Coordinates of C-alpha atoms in Angstrom, one line a residue:
M58 CA 0.0 0.1 0.1
L59 CA 1.1 3.5 -0.8
V60 CA -0.3 5.0 2.6
D61 CA 0.2 3.2 5.9
T62 CA -1.7 5.8 8.0
P63 CA -4.3 3.8 10.0
P64 CA -7.8 4.4 8.5
A65 CA -9.2 5.9 11.8
V66 CA -6.7 8.8 11.5
L67 CA -8.5 10.8 8.8
P68 CA -11.9 10.5 10.4
S69 CA -10.6 11.5 13.8
R70 CA -9.0 14.6 12.1
R71 CA -12.0 15.4 10.4
A72 CA -13.8 15.2 13.8
S73 CA -11.3 17.2 15.4
L74 CA -11.7 20.1 12.9
A75 CA -15.6 19.8 13.1
R76 CA -15.2 20.1 17.2
L77 CA -13.0 23.2 16.5
L78 CA -15.6 24.9 14.2
A79 CA -18.5 23.9 16.1
G80 CA -18.7 27.1 18.1
H81 CA -17.5 29.4 15.3
R82 CA -19.8 28.4 12.3
A83 CA -21.2 31.8 12.0
F84 CA -17.7 33.5 11.9
A85 CA -16.6 30.7 9.2
V86 CA -19.5 31.8 7.1
L87 CA -19.0 35.4 7.3
L88 CA -15.3 34.8 6.7
A89 CA -16.0 32.8 3.4
L90 CA -18.4 35.4 2.3
A91 CA -15.9 38.1 2.8
A92 CA -13.1 36.2 0.9
A93 CA -15.7 35.8 -1.9
L94 CA -16.0 39.6 -2.0
R95 CA -12.6 40.1 -2.3
V96 CA -12.2 37.9 -5.3
V97 CA -15.0 39.8 -6.8
T98 CA -13.2 42.9 -6.1
M99 CA -9.9 41.7 -7.6
L100 CA -11.9 40.3 -10.8
G101 CA -13.8 43.7 -10.9
Y102 CA -10.8 46.1 -11.0
R103 CA -7.6 45.2 -12.5
P104 CA -4.8 45.3 -11.6
A105 CA -5.3 47.5 -8.8
T106 CA -6.1 51.2 -7.8
L107 CA -3.1 53.8 -7.8
Y108 CA -3.3 57.2 -6.6
W109 CA -1.3 60.0 -7.7
Y110 CA 1.2 60.6 -6.3
D111 CA 1.1 58.5 -3.1
S112 CA 1.1 55.0 -4.7
Y113 CA 3.9 55.7 -7.3
T114 CA 6.1 57.3 -4.4
Y115 CA 5.6 54.1 -2.4
L116 CA 6.5 51.7 -5.4
D117 CA 9.4 54.0 -6.3
T118 CA 10.6 54.0 -2.5
A119 CA 10.4 50.4 -2.6
A120 CA 12.7 49.9 -5.4
H121 CA 15.1 52.4 -3.9
L122 CA 14.9 51.9 0.1
A123 CA 15.7 55.3 1.4
P124 CA 13.9 57.5 4.1
S125 CA 11.4 59.8 2.6
A126 CA 11.9 63.7 3.3
A127 CA 7.9 64.1 2.9
F128 CA 4.9 62.2 4.2
H129 CA 5.7 58.6 3.8
P130 CA 7.8 56.6 6.2
I131 CA 9.5 53.4 5.2
G132 CA 7.0 50.7 6.8
Y133 CA 4.7 50.2 3.7
P134 CA 7.5 50.4 1.1
L135 CA 9.3 47.6 3.1
L136 CA 6.1 45.3 2.3
L137 CA 6.3 46.4 -1.3
R138 CA 10.1 45.6 -1.3
A139 CA 9.3 42.1 -0.1
L140 CA 6.7 41.9 -3.1
L141 CA 9.1 43.2 -5.6
P142 CA 10.5 40.0 -7.1
F143 CA 7.1 39.1 -8.4
H144 CA 6.9 42.7 -10.0
S145 CA 3.0 42.8 -9.8
V146 CA 0.7 45.4 -8.1
E147 CA -2.0 42.8 -8.4
L148 CA -0.2 40.7 -6.0
V149 CA 0.2 43.6 -3.8
A150 CA -3.7 44.0 -3.6
A151 CA -4.0 40.2 -3.1
V152 CA -1.7 40.1 0.0
Q153 CA -3.7 43.4 1.4
H154 CA -7.0 41.6 0.7
A155 CA -5.7 38.8 3.0
L156 CA -4.5 41.2 5.7
G157 CA -8.0 42.6 5.7
L158 CA -9.4 39.1 6.4
G159 CA -6.5 38.8 9.0
I160 CA -8.0 41.8 10.8
A161 CA -11.2 40.2 11.4
V162 CA -9.6 36.8 12.4
L163 CA -7.7 38.9 15.1
V164 CA -10.7 40.7 16.2
Y165 CA -12.8 37.5 16.7
A166 CA -10.0 35.6 18.2
V167 CA -9.4 38.0 20.8
L168 CA -13.3 38.4 21.7
R169 CA -13.7 34.7 21.9
R170 CA -10.6 34.5 24.2
R171 CA -12.0 37.3 26.5
S172 CA -15.3 35.4 26.8
A173 CA -17.4 37.4 24.3
P174 CA -20.5 35.4 23.1
A175 CA -19.8 33.9 19.6
W176 CA -22.8 36.1 18.2
A177 CA -21.0 39.4 19.5
A178 CA -17.6 38.2 18.3
A179 CA -18.9 37.7 14.9
A180 CA -20.9 40.9 14.7
A181 CA -18.0 42.6 15.5
T182 CA -16.0 41.7 12.5
V183 CA -18.9 42.6 10.1
P184 CA -17.9 46.2 9.4
P185 CA -14.2 45.6 8.5
L186 CA -15.3 42.4 6.5
F187 CA -18.3 43.9 4.4
D188 CA -18.1 47.6 4.2
A189 CA -17.1 48.4 0.7
S190 CA -14.8 51.1 1.8
F191 CA -12.5 48.4 3.3
L192 CA -12.7 46.5 -0.2
R193 CA -11.5 49.8 -1.8
L194 CA -8.8 50.4 0.5
E195 CA -7.3 46.8 0.5
H196 CA -7.5 46.9 -3.3
A197 CA -5.5 50.4 -3.4
V198 CA -1.6 50.7 -3.5
L199 CA -1.8 52.6 -0.1
S200 CA -0.2 51.9 3.4
D201 CA -3.7 52.0 5.6
T202 CA -4.6 48.1 5.4
Q203 CA -1.1 47.5 6.5
F204 CA -1.4 50.0 9.3
I205 CA -4.7 48.6 10.4
F206 CA -3.3 45.2 10.8
L207 CA -0.4 46.2 12.7
V208 CA -2.5 48.2 15.3
V209 CA -4.9 45.5 15.6
A210 CA -2.3 42.7 16.0
G211 CA -0.6 45.1 18.7
L212 CA -3.7 45.2 20.6
A213 CA -4.4 41.4 20.2
V214 CA -1.1 40.7 21.8
L215 CA -1.7 42.9 24.7
M216 CA -5.3 41.7 25.4
W217 CA -4.8 38.0 24.8
S218 CA -4.1 37.2 28.3
P219 CA -5.5 39.1 31.6
R220 CA -1.9 39.3 33.1
L221 CA 0.5 41.0 30.2
S222 CA 3.7 39.2 30.2
V223 CA 7.2 40.8 29.5
R224 CA 7.3 38.8 26.3
A225 CA 3.9 39.8 24.9
A226 CA 4.6 43.6 25.9
T227 CA 7.7 43.2 23.7
A228 CA 6.0 41.9 20.9
A229 CA 3.6 44.5 21.0
G230 CA 5.8 47.4 21.3
L231 CA 7.6 46.0 18.0
L232 CA 4.0 45.8 16.4
F233 CA 3.4 49.6 17.3
A234 CA 6.7 50.5 16.2
L235 CA 6.0 49.1 12.7
A236 CA 2.6 50.7 12.7
A237 CA 4.4 54.1 13.5
L238 CA 7.0 53.4 10.7
T239 CA 4.1 52.6 8.4
R240 CA 2.0 55.7 9.4
T241 CA 3.5 58.2 12.0
I242 CA 0.0 58.7 13.5
A243 CA 1.0 55.4 15.6
L244 CA 3.9 57.4 17.4
P245 CA 1.4 59.1 19.9
L246 CA -0.7 55.8 20.0
L247 CA 2.4 54.1 21.4
L248 CA 2.4 56.8 24.1
L249 CA -1.6 56.4 24.6
V250 CA -1.2 52.6 25.2
V251 CA 1.7 53.1 27.7
L252 CA -0.4 55.5 29.6
V253 CA -3.4 53.3 29.6
L254 CA -1.2 50.2 30.8
A255 CA 0.3 52.4 33.6
V256 CA -3.1 53.2 34.7
R257 CA -4.0 49.7 34.8
R258 CA -0.9 49.1 36.8
A259 CA 0.7 46.6 34.3
G260 CA 4.0 46.7 36.1
W261 CA 7.2 48.6 35.5
R262 CA 8.9 45.7 33.9
R263 CA 6.1 45.4 31.1
L264 CA 5.9 49.0 30.7
A265 CA 9.6 49.3 30.1
A266 CA 9.6 46.2 27.6
L267 CA 6.8 47.8 25.8
A268 CA 8.3 51.4 25.6
L269 CA 11.9 49.8 24.8
A270 CA 10.6 47.6 22.0
G271 CA 8.6 50.6 20.7
T272 CA 11.3 53.3 20.6
L273 CA 14.3 51.2 19.6
P274 CA 13.1 50.4 15.9
L275 CA 12.0 54.3 15.8
A276 CA 15.4 55.5 16.9
A277 CA 17.1 53.3 14.5
Y278 CA 15.0 54.7 11.7
A279 CA 15.5 58.2 12.8
A280 CA 19.2 57.6 12.8
W281 CA 18.9 56.3 9.2
Y282 CA 16.8 59.4 8.4
A283 CA 19.5 61.6 9.8
Q284 CA 22.1 60.1 7.5
H285 CA 20.1 61.1 4.4
H286 CA 18.5 64.3 5.5
G287 CA 20.6 65.8 8.1
R288 CA 18.4 65.4 11.2
F289 CA 17.0 63.0 13.7
A290 CA 13.6 62.5 12.7
L291 CA 11.0 60.1 11.4
S292 CA 9.4 62.4 8.8
G293 CA 9.9 65.6 7.2
A294 CA 6.5 66.6 7.1
D295 CA 5.1 66.9 10.6
G296 CA 5.7 70.5 10.8
V297 CA 4.0 71.4 7.5
A298 CA 1.0 69.1 8.4
L299 CA 0.5 70.8 11.9
W300 CA 1.0 74.4 10.1
A301 CA -1.8 73.4 7.6
R302 CA -3.9 72.5 10.4
T303 CA -3.4 76.1 12.1
M304 CA -4.3 77.8 8.7
T305 CA -8.2 77.6 9.3
F306 CA -7.8 79.4 12.6
A307 CA -4.8 81.4 13.0
D308 CA -4.8 85.2 13.7
C309 CA -1.1 86.4 13.7
A310 CA -2.4 89.6 15.5
R311 CA -3.0 87.2 18.5
V312 CA -0.2 84.8 17.9
Q313 CA 2.6 87.6 17.3
P314 CA 5.2 85.1 15.9
P315 CA 8.6 86.2 15.4
P316 CA 9.6 87.7 12.3
A317 CA 10.9 84.4 10.5
E318 CA 7.8 82.7 11.3
A319 CA 5.5 85.8 10.3
R320 CA 6.1 84.8 6.7
L321 CA 3.7 81.8 7.3
C322 CA 0.8 83.7 8.5
P323 CA -2.4 83.4 6.6
N324 CA -2.2 85.5 3.3
G325 CA -5.9 85.4 2.3
T326 CA -5.6 82.3 0.5
K327 CA -8.8 80.3 1.1
V328 CA -9.4 76.5 0.5
D329 CA -12.0 74.3 1.8
A330 CA -10.0 72.2 4.0
A331 CA -6.9 72.3 6.3
S332 CA -5.0 69.8 4.2
E333 CA -5.3 71.7 1.1
Y334 CA -3.0 74.4 2.3
V335 CA -0.1 72.1 2.0
W336 CA -0.6 72.0 -1.7
A337 CA -2.2 75.3 -2.6
A338 CA 0.1 77.4 -4.7
G339 CA -0.9 80.4 -3.2
S340 CA -0.5 79.5 0.6
S341 CA 2.2 81.5 2.5
L342 CA 4.2 78.3 2.7
N343 CA 4.5 77.7 -0.9
L344 CA 5.4 81.2 -1.7
L345 CA 8.6 80.7 0.4
P346 CA 11.7 79.9 -1.7
G347 CA 12.6 76.2 -1.9
D348 CA 10.5 73.0 -1.4
R349 CA 7.9 73.3 1.1
F350 CA 9.3 70.4 3.1
A351 CA 12.6 72.4 3.6
H352 CA 10.6 74.7 5.8
N353 CA 9.4 71.9 8.0
D354 CA 10.9 73.2 11.3
L355 CA 9.8 76.6 10.8
A356 CA 6.2 75.6 10.2
R357 CA 6.2 73.4 13.3
S358 CA 7.3 76.2 15.4
F359 CA 4.8 78.7 13.7
A360 CA 2.0 75.9 14.6
L361 CA 2.9 75.6 18.0
H362 CA 3.0 79.1 18.8
A363 CA -0.5 79.5 17.1
I364 CA -2.2 76.6 19.3
A365 CA -0.5 78.1 22.3
A366 CA -2.3 81.5 21.5
Q367 CA -5.4 80.0 20.2
P368 CA -6.1 77.0 22.0
L369 CA -10.0 77.1 22.0
D370 CA -9.9 78.1 18.3
Y371 CA -7.8 75.0 17.7
L372 CA -9.8 72.6 19.8
G373 CA -13.0 73.8 18.0
E374 CA -11.6 73.2 14.6
V375 CA -10.4 69.7 15.6
A376 CA -13.8 69.0 17.2
R377 CA -15.8 70.5 13.9
D378 CA -13.9 68.3 11.5
T379 CA -13.8 65.4 13.7
A380 CA -17.6 65.6 13.6
I381 CA -17.6 65.0 9.9
A382 CA -17.3 61.4 10.5
F383 CA -20.6 61.2 12.2
S384 CA -22.7 62.4 9.3
W385 CA -25.2 60.1 7.8
T386 CA -24.5 61.2 4.1
P387 CA -20.8 61.2 3.7
I388 CA -19.3 64.8 3.3
A389 CA -16.7 65.5 0.7
H390 CA -13.7 67.0 2.7
P391 CA -11.8 68.3 1.0
A392 CA -14.6 68.8 -1.9
R393 CA -12.3 67.3 -4.7
T394 CA -12.2 63.9 -3.0
T395 CA -14.8 61.1 -3.3
P396 CA -15.9 60.4 0.5
A397 CA -17.6 56.9 -0.3
F398 CA -19.4 54.9 -3.1
G399 CA -16.1 55.1 -5.2
F400 CA -16.7 52.0 -7.1
G401 CA -17.7 53.0 -10.7
H402 CA -17.4 52.0 -14.4
G403 CA -14.9 53.1 -16.6
C404 CA -10.8 52.9 -17.2
W405 CA -8.4 55.3 -15.4
P406 CA -5.3 55.5 -17.4
L407 CA -1.8 56.2 -15.7
P408 CA -0.7 59.8 -15.4
D409 CA 1.8 61.0 -17.8
Q410 CA 4.5 61.4 -15.5
P411 CA 8.3 60.7 -15.3
L412 CA 7.7 58.9 -11.9
V413 CA 5.1 56.6 -13.6
A414 CA 7.4 55.6 -16.3
K415 CA 10.2 54.7 -13.8
V416 CA 7.9 52.6 -11.4
Q417 CA 6.7 50.6 -14.7
R418 CA 10.5 50.0 -15.4
E419 CA 11.7 49.3 -12.0
Y420 CA 8.6 47.8 -10.0
D421 CA 6.1 46.4 -12.4
P422 CA 6.7 46.2 -16.3
E423 CA 2.9 45.1 -16.6
L424 CA 1.6 48.2 -14.6
R425 CA -1.4 49.7 -16.4
G426 CA -4.4 52.0 -15.6
A427 CA -7.1 50.2 -13.6
E428 CA -10.4 49.5 -15.5
S429 CA -13.5 48.1 -14.5
V430 CA -14.7 44.5 -15.6
S431 CA -18.2 43.4 -15.9
P432 CA -20.3 41.7 -14.2
Y433 CA -18.0 42.1 -11.1
A434 CA -17.8 45.7 -11.2
D435 CA -21.4 46.1 -11.8
F436 CA -22.2 44.0 -8.6
L437 CA -19.8 46.3 -6.6
V438 CA -21.2 49.3 -7.8
A439 CA -24.6 48.4 -6.5
Y440 CA -23.4 46.6 -3.4
Q441 CA -21.3 49.9 -2.1
Y442 CA -24.6 51.8 -1.5
A443 CA -26.0 49.4 1.0
A444 CA -22.6 47.9 2.4
Y445 CA -21.4 51.4 4.2
L446 CA -21.1 52.2 7.9
R447 CA -23.0 55.4 8.3
G448 CA -21.7 57.8 10.8
P449 CA -24.2 57.6 13.2
L450 CA -23.6 53.8 13.4
L451 CA -20.1 54.5 14.1
G452 CA -20.8 56.9 16.8
A453 CA -23.3 54.4 18.3
I454 CA -20.2 51.6 18.1
L455 CA -18.0 54.0 19.8
L456 CA -20.4 55.1 22.5
L457 CA -21.2 51.2 23.2
G458 CA -17.4 50.9 23.6
A459 CA -17.2 53.6 26.1
V460 CA -19.9 52.0 28.2
A461 CA -17.7 48.8 28.0
A462 CA -14.7 50.8 29.0
V463 CA -16.6 52.3 32.1
R464 CA -17.9 49.0 33.1
R465 CA -15.0 46.7 32.3
P466 CA -11.9 48.9 32.1
A467 CA -9.3 45.9 32.7
V468 CA -10.3 44.6 29.3
A469 CA -12.1 47.3 27.2
L470 CA -10.5 50.6 28.2
L471 CA -7.4 49.8 25.8
P472 CA -9.2 49.4 22.6
W473 CA -11.6 52.0 23.2
A474 CA -8.9 54.6 23.9
V475 CA -6.7 53.7 20.8
A476 CA -10.2 53.9 18.8
A477 CA -10.7 57.5 20.1
G478 CA -7.0 58.2 19.5
L479 CA -7.1 57.1 15.9
L480 CA -10.2 59.2 15.3
I481 CA -9.1 62.4 16.8
G482 CA -5.2 62.1 16.1
P483 CA -5.1 62.6 12.2
V484 CA -7.6 65.5 12.6
A485 CA -5.5 67.1 15.3
V486 CA -2.3 67.0 13.4
L487 CA -3.6 67.6 9.8
D488 CA -7.1 67.3 8.7
F489 CA -10.2 64.9 8.6
D490 CA -10.2 62.1 5.8
H491 CA -12.5 59.5 5.5
R492 CA -9.7 57.0 4.8
Y493 CA -8.3 58.1 8.2
V494 CA -11.7 57.0 9.8
L495 CA -11.4 53.4 8.7
P496 CA -8.7 52.2 11.2
V497 CA -11.1 53.2 13.8
V498 CA -13.8 50.8 12.8
P499 CA -12.2 47.3 13.8
V500 CA -10.9 48.8 17.0
A501 CA -14.1 50.4 18.1
C502 CA -16.2 47.2 17.2
L503 CA -13.5 45.2 19.4
A504 CA -14.2 47.7 22.2
A505 CA -18.2 47.5 21.7
A506 CA -18.4 43.7 21.5
L507 CA -16.6 43.8 25.1
A508 CA -19.7 45.1 26.5
F509 CA -21.0 41.6 26.3
T510 CA -18.2 39.7 28.0
R511 CA -18.3 38.4 31.6
R512 CA -17.5 41.2 34.1
D513 CA -14.1 39.9 34.9
G514 CA -13.3 39.5 31.4
S515 CA -11.5 36.1 31.8
P516 CA -10.5 34.0 28.9
G517 CA -13.1 31.6 27.6
A518 CA -12.7 28.1 27.5
R519 CA -12.4 27.4 23.8
W520 CA -9.4 29.8 23.5
S521 CA -7.5 29.3 26.9
R522 CA -5.9 26.2 26.1
G523 CA -2.2 26.0 25.7

C-alpha cells in the first residue's frame, strides 16, 4: 500500500476539525463570504487602484529603499519591497485583501478569548469584512491596510491574556513601532497605550519592555533618516502638516510670531480643508523659496505658537472636523475627494509623469491603468450603497465601547482609547479624511463587543488552552 496511515486517523482529524469549528460556524460563514467579495473585487478592477502621487511614491521607494523627506515613512515600502521579486501590483492587492481578512480573524479571536459570545464576536467583524470602503482600501496601493493590521495585531497581543507578560509587551511594542513606521500617527498611539497600561498598573517591567521595544526601531530609523536628511526625525512633513491645521484659525495679531515665522501667517488664500493648504500654490508656505518640506521646522514652530495662543480655536476646529465622521451622508472633505461609494465604471489611465514610467521600469513592467470589468464591477457598484457604515452607526459603536470601557476597564479601556486616538489624532495633526476613519472601525468594534463579556473578562474555555 502507498499509505500506511491507520484508517481511523483521517476521520478523527475531520472530527477534530468539526469540533474546532462547532462554536465558530457563524464567523466561518462570514469569513468565507468576505473572501468571496475580495475575489470579486480583484476580478472587477484590474490590476489595482493607484493614486497620484502616493501609490507611485511608495512603489518608487520600495525599489530604492531610502527614508522619504515628505509624508511617507518606510514601513509600507518594506512590504512592497518584499513583493518586488514578483513585479506585480495585483499581487500587492491580493496580499492586502488577505490582511483585511486577517484583521477580522484577530478581532474575533481576541473577543472569543475574552469570553465574548460567538454572536457578538462575529458581529464585531462585520464592518471590516463587508464595508465596501475596506474593499476599496485593500485594493489600493496605499499603506492603510497594513497600518490597520499592525495596530489590531498589537492590541491582540496585549489583550490575549489578563496578565500581560514581558514577552507579550515586547512583541506589542515592536508591532506598534512597525505601525508608526507605516503611518506616523501611531507614534502618539504608542504613548497612549503605555499611559493606559500604566493606569491599569501593568507593572514597570512590562511597561519598560513595551516602551523599549517600541522606541528602539523608531530610533534606528531616525538615525538612518539623519544620514540622508541631516536631522534625527521620523518625517520631514510633521511641521508642515501641523502648520496646515492652524491655517483654518490662526490670527497673527494674536499669535504675534517671530519675524521669521511671520512669513507663514495666513495670506488670504482660502481653500475648503486644512490639508489643502499644503498643496495650494498661493498659500504662504508655498510662496517661500525652495521646497515646502525644507521649511518643516519653521512651520512646526509657527504652528505650536498658534496653538498656544489660540487653544480654544484649535480645539474647536479639531472638534468640527472630527464631527464629519458622524454624518449620515458622507461629506466630501476636501471637496475634490470622493468620500464614499467610489466603485464605478470605466478605465483610469496612468498619469503621464516621469515617476510613473520609472515605476513601470523598476517595479512592475506590466503596470497599467485600472479598468472595471463586468459583471463583477456592476455588482460592486450596486453593493457599495448598502454596504457602508453610516456615521451615526459608528457613533453608536464608539458609545457602546465607552460603556464597556467604564464597566470593564481592565479589558475594554485599551481598545476604546486606541479607537478614540485613531479618530481624533489625524484631525489634530492635519485634517479629517474618510480614509483616516477606517482604522477606527475594527478597533471600535472590538471595544464595543467587550460590553457583552463576563464582568471579569476572563479567557473563554475554547481559547484558553495552551
